[in-house]
CSV table of C-alpha atoms in Angstrom, one decimal:
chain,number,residue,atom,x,y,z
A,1,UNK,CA,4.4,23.6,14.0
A,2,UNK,CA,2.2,26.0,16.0
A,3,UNK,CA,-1.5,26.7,15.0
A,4,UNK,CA,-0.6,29.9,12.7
A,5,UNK,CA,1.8,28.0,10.9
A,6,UNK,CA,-1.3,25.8,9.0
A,7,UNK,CA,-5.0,26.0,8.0
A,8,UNK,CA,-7.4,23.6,7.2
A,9,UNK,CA,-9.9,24.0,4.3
A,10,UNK,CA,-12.3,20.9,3.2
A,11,UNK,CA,-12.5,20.0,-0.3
A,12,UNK,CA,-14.8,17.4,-2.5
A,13,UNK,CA,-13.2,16.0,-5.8
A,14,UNK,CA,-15.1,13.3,-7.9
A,15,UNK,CA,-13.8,9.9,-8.6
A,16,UNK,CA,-15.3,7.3,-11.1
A,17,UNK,CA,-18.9,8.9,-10.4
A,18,UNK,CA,-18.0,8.8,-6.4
A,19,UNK,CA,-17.9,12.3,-4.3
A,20,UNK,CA,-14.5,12.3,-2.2
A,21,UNK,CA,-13.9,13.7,0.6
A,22,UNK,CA,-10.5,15.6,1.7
A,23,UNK,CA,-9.0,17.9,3.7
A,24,UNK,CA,-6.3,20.6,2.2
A,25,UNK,CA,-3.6,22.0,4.7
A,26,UNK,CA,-2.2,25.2,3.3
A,27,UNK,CA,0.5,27.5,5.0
A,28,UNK,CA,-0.7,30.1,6.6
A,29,UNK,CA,0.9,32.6,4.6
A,30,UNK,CA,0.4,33.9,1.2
A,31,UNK,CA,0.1,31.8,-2.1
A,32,UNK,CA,0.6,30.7,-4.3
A,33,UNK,CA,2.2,27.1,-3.3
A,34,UNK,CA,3.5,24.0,-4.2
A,35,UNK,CA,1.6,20.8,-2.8
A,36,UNK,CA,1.9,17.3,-2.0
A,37,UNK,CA,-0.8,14.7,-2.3
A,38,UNK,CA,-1.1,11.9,-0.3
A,39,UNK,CA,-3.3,9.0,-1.1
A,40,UNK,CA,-4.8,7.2,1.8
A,41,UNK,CA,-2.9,4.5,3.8
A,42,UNK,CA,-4.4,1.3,2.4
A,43,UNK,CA,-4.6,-0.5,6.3
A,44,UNK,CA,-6.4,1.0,9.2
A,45,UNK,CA,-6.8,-0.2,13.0
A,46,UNK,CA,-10.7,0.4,12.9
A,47,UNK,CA,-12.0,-3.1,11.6
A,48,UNK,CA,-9.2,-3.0,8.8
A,49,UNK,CA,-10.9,-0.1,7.4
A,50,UNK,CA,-8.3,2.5,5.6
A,51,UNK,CA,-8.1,6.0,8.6
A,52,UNK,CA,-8.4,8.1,5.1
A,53,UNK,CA,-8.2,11.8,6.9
A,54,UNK,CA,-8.0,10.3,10.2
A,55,UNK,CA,-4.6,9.0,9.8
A,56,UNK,CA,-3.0,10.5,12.3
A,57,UNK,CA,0.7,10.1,10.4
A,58,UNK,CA,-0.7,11.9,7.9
A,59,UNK,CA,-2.5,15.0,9.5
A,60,UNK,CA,1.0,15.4,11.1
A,61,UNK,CA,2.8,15.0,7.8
A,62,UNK,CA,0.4,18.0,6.4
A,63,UNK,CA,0.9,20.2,9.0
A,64,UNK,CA,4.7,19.9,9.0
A,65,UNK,CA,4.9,20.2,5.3
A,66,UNK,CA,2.4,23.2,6.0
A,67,UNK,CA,4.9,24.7,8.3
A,68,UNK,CA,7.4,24.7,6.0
A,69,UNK,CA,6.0,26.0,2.9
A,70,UNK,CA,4.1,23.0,1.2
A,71,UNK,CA,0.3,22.7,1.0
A,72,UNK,CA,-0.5,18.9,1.6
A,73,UNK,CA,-3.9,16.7,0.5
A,74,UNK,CA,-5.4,13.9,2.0
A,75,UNK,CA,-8.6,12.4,1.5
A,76,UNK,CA,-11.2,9.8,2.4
A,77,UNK,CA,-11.5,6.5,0.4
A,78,UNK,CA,-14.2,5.3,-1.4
A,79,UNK,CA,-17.1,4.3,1.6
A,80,UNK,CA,-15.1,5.5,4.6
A,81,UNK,CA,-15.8,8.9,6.5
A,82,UNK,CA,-16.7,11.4,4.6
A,83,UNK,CA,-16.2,9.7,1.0
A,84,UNK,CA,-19.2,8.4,-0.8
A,85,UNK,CA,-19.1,4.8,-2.8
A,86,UNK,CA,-17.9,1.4,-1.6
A,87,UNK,CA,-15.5,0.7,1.0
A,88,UNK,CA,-14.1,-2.2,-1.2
A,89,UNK,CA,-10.9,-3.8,-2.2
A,90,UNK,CA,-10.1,-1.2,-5.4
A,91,UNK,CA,-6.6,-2.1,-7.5
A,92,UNK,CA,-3.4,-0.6,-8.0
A,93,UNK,CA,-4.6,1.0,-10.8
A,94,UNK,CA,-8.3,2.4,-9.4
A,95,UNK,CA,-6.1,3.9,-6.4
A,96,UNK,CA,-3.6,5.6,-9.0
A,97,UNK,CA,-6.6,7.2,-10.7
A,98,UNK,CA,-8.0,8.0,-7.8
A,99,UNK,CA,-4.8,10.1,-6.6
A,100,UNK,CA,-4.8,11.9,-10.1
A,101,UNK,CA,-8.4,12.6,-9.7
A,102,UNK,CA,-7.7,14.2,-6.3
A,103,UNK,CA,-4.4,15.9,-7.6
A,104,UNK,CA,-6.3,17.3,-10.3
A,105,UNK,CA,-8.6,18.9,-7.6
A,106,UNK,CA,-5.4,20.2,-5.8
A,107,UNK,CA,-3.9,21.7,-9.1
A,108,UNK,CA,-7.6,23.4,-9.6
A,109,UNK,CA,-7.4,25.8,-6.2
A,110,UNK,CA,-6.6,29.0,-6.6
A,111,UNK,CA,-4.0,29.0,-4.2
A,112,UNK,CA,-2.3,26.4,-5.4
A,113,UNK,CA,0.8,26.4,-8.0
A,114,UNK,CA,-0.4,24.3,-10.5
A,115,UNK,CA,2.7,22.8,-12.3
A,116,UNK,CA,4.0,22.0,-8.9
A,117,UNK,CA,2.1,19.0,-7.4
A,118,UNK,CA,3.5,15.6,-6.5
A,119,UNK,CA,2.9,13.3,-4.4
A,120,UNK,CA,3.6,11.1,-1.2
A,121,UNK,CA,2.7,7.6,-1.1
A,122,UNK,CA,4.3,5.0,2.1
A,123,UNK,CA,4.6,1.5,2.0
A,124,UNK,CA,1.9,0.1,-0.9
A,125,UNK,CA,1.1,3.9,-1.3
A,126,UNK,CA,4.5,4.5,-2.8
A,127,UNK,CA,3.1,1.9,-5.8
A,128,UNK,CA,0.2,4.0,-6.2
A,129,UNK,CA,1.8,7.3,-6.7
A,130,UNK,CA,5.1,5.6,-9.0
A,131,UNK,CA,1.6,4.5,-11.2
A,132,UNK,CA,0.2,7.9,-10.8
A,133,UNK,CA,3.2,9.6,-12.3
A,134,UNK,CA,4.5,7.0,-14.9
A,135,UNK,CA,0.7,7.3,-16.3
A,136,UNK,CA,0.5,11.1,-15.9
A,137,UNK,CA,4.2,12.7,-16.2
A,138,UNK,CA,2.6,16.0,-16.8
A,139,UNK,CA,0.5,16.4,-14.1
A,140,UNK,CA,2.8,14.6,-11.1
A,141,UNK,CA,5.4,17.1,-10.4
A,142,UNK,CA,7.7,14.9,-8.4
A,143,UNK,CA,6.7,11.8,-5.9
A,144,UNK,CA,8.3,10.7,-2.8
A,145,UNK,CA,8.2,7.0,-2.3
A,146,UNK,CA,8.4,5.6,1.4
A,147,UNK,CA,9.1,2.1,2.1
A,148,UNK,CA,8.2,1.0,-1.1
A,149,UNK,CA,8.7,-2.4,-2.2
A,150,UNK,CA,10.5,-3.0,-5.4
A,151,UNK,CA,9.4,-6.4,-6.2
A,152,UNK,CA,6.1,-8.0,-7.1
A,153,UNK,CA,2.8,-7.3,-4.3
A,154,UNK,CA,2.7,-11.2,-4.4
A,155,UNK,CA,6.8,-11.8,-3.9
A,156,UNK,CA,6.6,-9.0,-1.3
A,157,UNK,CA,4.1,-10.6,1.0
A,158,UNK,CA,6.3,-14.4,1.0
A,159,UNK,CA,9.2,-12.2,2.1
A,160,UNK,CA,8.1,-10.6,4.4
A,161,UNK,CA,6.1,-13.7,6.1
A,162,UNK,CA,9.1,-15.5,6.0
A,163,UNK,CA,11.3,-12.5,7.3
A,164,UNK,CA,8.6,-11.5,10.1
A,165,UNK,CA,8.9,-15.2,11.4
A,166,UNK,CA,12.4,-15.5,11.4
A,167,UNK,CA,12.7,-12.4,13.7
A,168,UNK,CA,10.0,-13.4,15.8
A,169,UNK,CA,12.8,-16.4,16.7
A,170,UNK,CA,9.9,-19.0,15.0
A,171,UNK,CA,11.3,-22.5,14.6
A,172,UNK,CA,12.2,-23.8,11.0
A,173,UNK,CA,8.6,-26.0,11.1
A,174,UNK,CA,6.3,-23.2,11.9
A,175,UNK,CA,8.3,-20.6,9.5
A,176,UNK,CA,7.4,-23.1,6.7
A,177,UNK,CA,3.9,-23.2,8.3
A,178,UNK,CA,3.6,-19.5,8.3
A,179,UNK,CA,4.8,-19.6,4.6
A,180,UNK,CA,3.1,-22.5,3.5
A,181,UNK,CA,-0.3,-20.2,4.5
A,182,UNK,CA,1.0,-17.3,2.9
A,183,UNK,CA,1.4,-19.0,-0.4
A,184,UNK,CA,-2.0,-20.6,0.3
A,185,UNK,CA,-3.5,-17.5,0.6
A,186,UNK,CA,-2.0,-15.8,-2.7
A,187,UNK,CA,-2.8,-18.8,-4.8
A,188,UNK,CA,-7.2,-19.0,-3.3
A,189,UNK,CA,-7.0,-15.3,-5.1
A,190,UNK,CA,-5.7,-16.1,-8.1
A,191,UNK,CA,-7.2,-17.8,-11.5
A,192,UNK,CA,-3.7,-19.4,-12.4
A,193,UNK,CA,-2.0,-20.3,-9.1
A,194,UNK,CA,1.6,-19.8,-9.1
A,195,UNK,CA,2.6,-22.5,-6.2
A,196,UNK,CA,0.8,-25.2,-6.2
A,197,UNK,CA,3.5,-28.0,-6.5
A,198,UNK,CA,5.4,-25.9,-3.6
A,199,UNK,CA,2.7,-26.2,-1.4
A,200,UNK,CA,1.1,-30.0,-2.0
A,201,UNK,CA,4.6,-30.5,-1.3
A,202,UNK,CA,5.3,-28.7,2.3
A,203,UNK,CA,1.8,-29.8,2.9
A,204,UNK,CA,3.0,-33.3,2.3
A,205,UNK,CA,5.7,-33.0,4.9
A,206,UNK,CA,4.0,-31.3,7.6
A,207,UNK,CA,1.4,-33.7,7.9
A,208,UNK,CA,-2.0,-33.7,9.2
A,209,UNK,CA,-3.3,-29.8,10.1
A,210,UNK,CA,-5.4,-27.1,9.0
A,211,UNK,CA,-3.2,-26.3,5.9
A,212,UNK,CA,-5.2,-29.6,4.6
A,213,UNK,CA,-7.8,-27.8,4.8
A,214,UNK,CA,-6.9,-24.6,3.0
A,215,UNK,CA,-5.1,-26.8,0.4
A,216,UNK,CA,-8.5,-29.0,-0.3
A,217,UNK,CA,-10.1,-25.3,-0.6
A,218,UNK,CA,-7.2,-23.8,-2.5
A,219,UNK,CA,-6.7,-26.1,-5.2
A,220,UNK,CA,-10.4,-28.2,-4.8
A,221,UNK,CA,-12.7,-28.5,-7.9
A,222,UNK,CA,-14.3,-25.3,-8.5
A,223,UNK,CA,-17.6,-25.1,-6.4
A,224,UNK,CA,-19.5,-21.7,-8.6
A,225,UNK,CA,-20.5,-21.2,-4.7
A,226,UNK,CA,-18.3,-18.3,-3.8
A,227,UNK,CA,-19.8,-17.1,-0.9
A,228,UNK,CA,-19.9,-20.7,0.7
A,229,UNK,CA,-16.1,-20.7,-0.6
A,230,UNK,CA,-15.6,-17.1,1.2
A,231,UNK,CA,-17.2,-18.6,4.7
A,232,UNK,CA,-15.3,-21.6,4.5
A,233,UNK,CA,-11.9,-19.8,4.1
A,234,UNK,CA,-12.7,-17.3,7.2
A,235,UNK,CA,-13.6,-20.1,9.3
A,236,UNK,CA,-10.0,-21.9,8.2
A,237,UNK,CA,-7.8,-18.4,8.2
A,238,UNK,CA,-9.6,-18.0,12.2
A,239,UNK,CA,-8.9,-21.0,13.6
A,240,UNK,CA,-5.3,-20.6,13.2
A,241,UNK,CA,-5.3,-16.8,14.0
A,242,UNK,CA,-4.1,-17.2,17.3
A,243,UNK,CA,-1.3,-19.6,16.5
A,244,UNK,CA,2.0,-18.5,17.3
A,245,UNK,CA,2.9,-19.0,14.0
A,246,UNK,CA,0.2,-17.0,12.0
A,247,UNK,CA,1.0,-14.0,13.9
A,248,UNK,CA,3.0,-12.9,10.4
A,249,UNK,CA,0.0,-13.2,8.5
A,250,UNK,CA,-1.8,-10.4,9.8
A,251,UNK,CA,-5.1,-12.4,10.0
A,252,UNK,CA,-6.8,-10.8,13.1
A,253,UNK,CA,-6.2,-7.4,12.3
A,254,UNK,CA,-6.0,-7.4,8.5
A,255,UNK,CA,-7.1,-10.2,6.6
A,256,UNK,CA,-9.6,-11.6,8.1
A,257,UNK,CA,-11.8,-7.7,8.9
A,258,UNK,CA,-11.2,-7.4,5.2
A,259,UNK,CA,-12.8,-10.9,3.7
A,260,UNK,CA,-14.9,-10.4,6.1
A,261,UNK,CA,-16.2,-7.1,4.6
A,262,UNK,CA,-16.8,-8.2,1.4
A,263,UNK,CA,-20.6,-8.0,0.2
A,264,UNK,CA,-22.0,-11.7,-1.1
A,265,UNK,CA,-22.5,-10.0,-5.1
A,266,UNK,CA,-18.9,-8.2,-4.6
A,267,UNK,CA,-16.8,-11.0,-4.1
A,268,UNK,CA,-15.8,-12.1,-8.0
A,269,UNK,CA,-15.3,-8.2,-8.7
A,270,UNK,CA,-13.1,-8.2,-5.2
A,271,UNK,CA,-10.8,-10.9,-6.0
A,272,UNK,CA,-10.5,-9.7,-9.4
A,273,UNK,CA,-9.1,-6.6,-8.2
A,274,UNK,CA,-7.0,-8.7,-5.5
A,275,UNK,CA,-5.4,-11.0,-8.5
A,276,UNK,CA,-4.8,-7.2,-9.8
A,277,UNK,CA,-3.2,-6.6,-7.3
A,278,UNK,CA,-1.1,-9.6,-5.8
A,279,UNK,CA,0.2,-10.0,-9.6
A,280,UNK,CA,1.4,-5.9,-9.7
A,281,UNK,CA,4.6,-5.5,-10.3
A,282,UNK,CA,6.7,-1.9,-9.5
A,283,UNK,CA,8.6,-2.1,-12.5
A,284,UNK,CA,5.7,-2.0,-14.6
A,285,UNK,CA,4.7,1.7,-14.0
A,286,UNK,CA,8.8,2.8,-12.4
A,287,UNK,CA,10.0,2.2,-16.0
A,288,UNK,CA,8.0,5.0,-17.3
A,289,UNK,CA,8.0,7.3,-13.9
A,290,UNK,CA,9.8,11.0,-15.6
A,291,UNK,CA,8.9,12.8,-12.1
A,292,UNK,CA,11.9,13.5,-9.4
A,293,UNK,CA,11.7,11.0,-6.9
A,294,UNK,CA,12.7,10.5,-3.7
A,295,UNK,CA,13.0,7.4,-2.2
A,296,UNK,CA,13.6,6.4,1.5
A,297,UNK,CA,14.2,3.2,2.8
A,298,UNK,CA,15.0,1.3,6.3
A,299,UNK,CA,17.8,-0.8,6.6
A,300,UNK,CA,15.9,-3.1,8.7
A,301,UNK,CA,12.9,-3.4,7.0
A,302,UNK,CA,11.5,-6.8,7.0
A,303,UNK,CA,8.0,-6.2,5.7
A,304,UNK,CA,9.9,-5.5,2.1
A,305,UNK,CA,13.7,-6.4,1.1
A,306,UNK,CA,15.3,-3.2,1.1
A,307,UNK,CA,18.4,-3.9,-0.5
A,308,UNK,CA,16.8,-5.6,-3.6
A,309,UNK,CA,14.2,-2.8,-3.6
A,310,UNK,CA,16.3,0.2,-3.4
A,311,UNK,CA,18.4,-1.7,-6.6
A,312,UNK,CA,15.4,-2.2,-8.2
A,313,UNK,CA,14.2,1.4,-8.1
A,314,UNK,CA,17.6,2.6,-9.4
A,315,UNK,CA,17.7,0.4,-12.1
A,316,UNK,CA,13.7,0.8,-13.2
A,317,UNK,CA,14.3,4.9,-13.1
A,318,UNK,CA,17.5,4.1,-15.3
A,319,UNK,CA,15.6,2.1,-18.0
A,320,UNK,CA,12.9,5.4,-17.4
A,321,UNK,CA,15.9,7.8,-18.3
A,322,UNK,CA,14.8,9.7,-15.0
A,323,UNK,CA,17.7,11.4,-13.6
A,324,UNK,CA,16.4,13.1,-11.1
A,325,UNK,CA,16.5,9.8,-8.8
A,326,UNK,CA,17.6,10.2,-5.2
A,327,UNK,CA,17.2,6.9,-3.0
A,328,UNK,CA,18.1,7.1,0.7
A,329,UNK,CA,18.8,4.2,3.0
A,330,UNK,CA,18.3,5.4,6.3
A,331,UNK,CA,20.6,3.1,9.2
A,332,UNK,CA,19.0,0.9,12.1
A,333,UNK,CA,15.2,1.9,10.8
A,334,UNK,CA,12.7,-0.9,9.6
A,335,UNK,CA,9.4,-0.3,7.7
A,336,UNK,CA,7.9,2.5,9.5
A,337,UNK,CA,9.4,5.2,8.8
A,338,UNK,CA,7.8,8.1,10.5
A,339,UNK,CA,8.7,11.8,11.4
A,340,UNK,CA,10.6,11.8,14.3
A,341,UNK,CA,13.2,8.8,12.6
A,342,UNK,CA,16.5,10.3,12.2
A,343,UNK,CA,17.8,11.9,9.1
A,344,UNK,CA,14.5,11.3,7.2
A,345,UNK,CA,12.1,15.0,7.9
A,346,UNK,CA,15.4,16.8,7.4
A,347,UNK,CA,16.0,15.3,3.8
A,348,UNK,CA,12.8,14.7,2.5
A,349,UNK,CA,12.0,19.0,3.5
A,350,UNK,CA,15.7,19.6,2.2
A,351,UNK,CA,14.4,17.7,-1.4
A,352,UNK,CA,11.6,19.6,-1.8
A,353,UNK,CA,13.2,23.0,-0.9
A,354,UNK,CA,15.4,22.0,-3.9
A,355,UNK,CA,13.0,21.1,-6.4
C-alpha cells in the first residue's frame, strides 16, 4: 500500500487501572469503517520482551488491511513502550480482557463502525481473541485465528518439542532429552504436576546429567525460598542452553530472558498466572465463541499439530452452534504464516470483504 492509502493516529485506552498505549491505522478515506484488533504478539526478539506496536508483522498487517478498507489496532503491553504497568507474565484471561478493553476503545472512535469490530490474534494470540469473543459475543464481531493450537498450552508445548527435534534430524536419546526437559519445565510451574512418574522414569534411563538436577528441583521438598528456587532453575535451564538438544526449548531466546525478568515479590503471582496458563485449554472459551471465524493453518506446522487442531476447532464451533466457521489449511506452509505466504492475504481480505 502507498502512503495515501493509511494514516496513523495514537490512541490510549485503560486496562485494569494501567494506561495503554496504541496505534490506530485507518484508511485514508472517508468513514465510517469496520476494524480489526490485534492483541500484541506474546514473544519478542528484544530480551524476550513482547515488540507491542513495534511488531513489524503487525504494522504491515495494519497498513494492508488499511489499504483495503479495514481500520486495524495494535497496542503496547502492560510495561513495554509506551504502555504503563508491569511487563509481567499476565494469563490467558488478563490478555482476553485486555483485548476487549482495547476493542472497546476502537468501537468508541468516531470514525469507527461500532458493531463491526473483530479481531486478529496468531499463534497463542488466536487463544486470546477465541476467549475474547466466547466471553463478549456482543462486542467481537468476528475473529480470525492464525496458527492457533487446538489442544491444551501444556500438550502444545510437548508436541512441538518433540516435533521441532525430530526435524532437526536429533537422535532418539536427545529427543527424549529434549522432552524429558520440556515436561520438567511444565511440571516446576505447576502445584499438581502432571508427569512425574514419566519423567523419574526417562530420568531413570538416561542416567547421570543435568536433568538430575531439574528433577531434584522439580519434584524436591518444597523450600518456601522461591527466589533461591528461581536462581537455581536459571542456572540449570543455562547450562544446557547451548546443547544441541535444547535448541527446541527456546531457552536462550525465550525462557530463560523471561524467568529472568521476573521481580523477587512477583514470582508466586507469575507462576500462578503461568499454571493459568500451561493448564488453558481452547475448548474451554471455542465452545462458546458465536463470532465468524476464520481460521488458517499450515500444513507443516510443527510448533502445533495442525491436523488435530483444525479438527478440534471444527468440532468446538459445532458444540458452539457457530456456523459461520471457515478453517483453511494452507499447503507446504508451517507456523508462520505471514503476508506474502500464498493463498493466505487473498482469503483472509476476501473473508472480510464478505462479512
Amino acid at each position: 500500500a502507498t502512503a495515501e492509502a493509511w494514516v496513523e493516529e495514537e490512541l490510549t485506552f485503560l486496562s485494569d487501572g494501567a494506561e495503554l498505549h496504541g496505534i490506530l491505522t485507518l484508511p485514508a478515506h472517508e468513514g465510517p469503517h469496520p476494524a480489526v484488533v490485534m492483541p500484541f504478539e506474546s514473544v519478542g526478539t528484544n530480551g524476550g520482551l513482547p515488540p507491542g506496536v513495534d511488531s513489524r508483522y503487525q504494522t504491515e498487517l495494519a497498513r494492508r488491511l488499511a489499504g483495503a478498507g479495514f481500520a486495524a489496532f495494535r497496542y503496547d503491553p502492560p510495561g513495554v513502550g509506551r504502555s504503563q504497568g508491569e511487563a509481567a507474565l499476565p494469563s490467558m484471561q488478563e490478555r482476553g480482557d485486555e483485548a476487549i478493553a482495547a476493542l472497546r476503545r476502537v468501537q468508541d472512535h468516531p470514525t469507527i463502525q461500532g458493531d463491526r469490530v473483530g479481531m486478529w490474534g496468531i499463534s497463542q494470540e488466536a487463544w486470546v481473541v477465541s476467549i475474547a469473543a466466547a466471553d463478549h459475543p456482543d462486542d467481537v464481531a468476528f475473529i480470525i485465528a492464525v496458527s492457533g493450537s487446538g489442544v491444551s498450552v501444556a500438550e502444545q508445548q510437548l508436541w512441538g518439542i518433540e516435533a521441532q527435534s525430530r526435524a532437526a534430524g536429533l537422535a532418539p536419546g536427545d529427543i527424549e532429552r529434549a522432552t524429558l526437559f520440556g515436561r520438567l519445565l511444565i511440571d516446576w510451574q505447576l502445584t499438581n504436576p502432571l508427569y512425574r512418574d514419566a519423567n523419574r522414569q526417562a530420568a531413570e534411563s538416561l542416567g547421570d546429567g543435568p536433568w538430575q538436577d531439574f528433577l531434584a528441583l522439580v519434584y524436591g521438598p518444597d523450600t518456601d525460598r522461591p527466589a533461591d528456587d528461581l536462581r537455581r532453575a536459571i542456572e540449570i535451564l543455562t547450562s544446557v542452553q547451548d546443547e544441541p538438544w535444547a535448541e527446541a526449548l527456546h531457552l536462550e531466546n525465550v525462557t530463560i530472558p523471561a524467568l529472568q525478568r521476573i521481580p523477587s515479590d512477583q514470582i508466586e503471582k507469575v507462576k500462578a498466572a503461568a499454571e493459568q496458563s500451561l493448564l488453558f485449554d481452547p475448548g474451554e472459551s471455542l465452545r462458546r465463541v458465536q463470532s465468524a471465524v476464520l481460521a488458517f493453518f499450515g500444513e507443516d506446522d510443527i510448533v502445533q499439530p495442525t491436523d488435530r487442531s483444525a479438527a478440534l476447532y471444527a468440532e468446538y464451533l459445532e458444540e458452539a452452534q457457530n456456523d459461520h466457521v471457515t478453517i483453511v489449511i494452507l499447503p507446504g506452509v508451517g507456523h508462520d504464516i505471514v503476508l506474502s505466504t500464498p493463498g493466505y492475504w487473498e482469503q483472509l481480505i476476501t473473508w472480510l470483504d464478505g462479512l
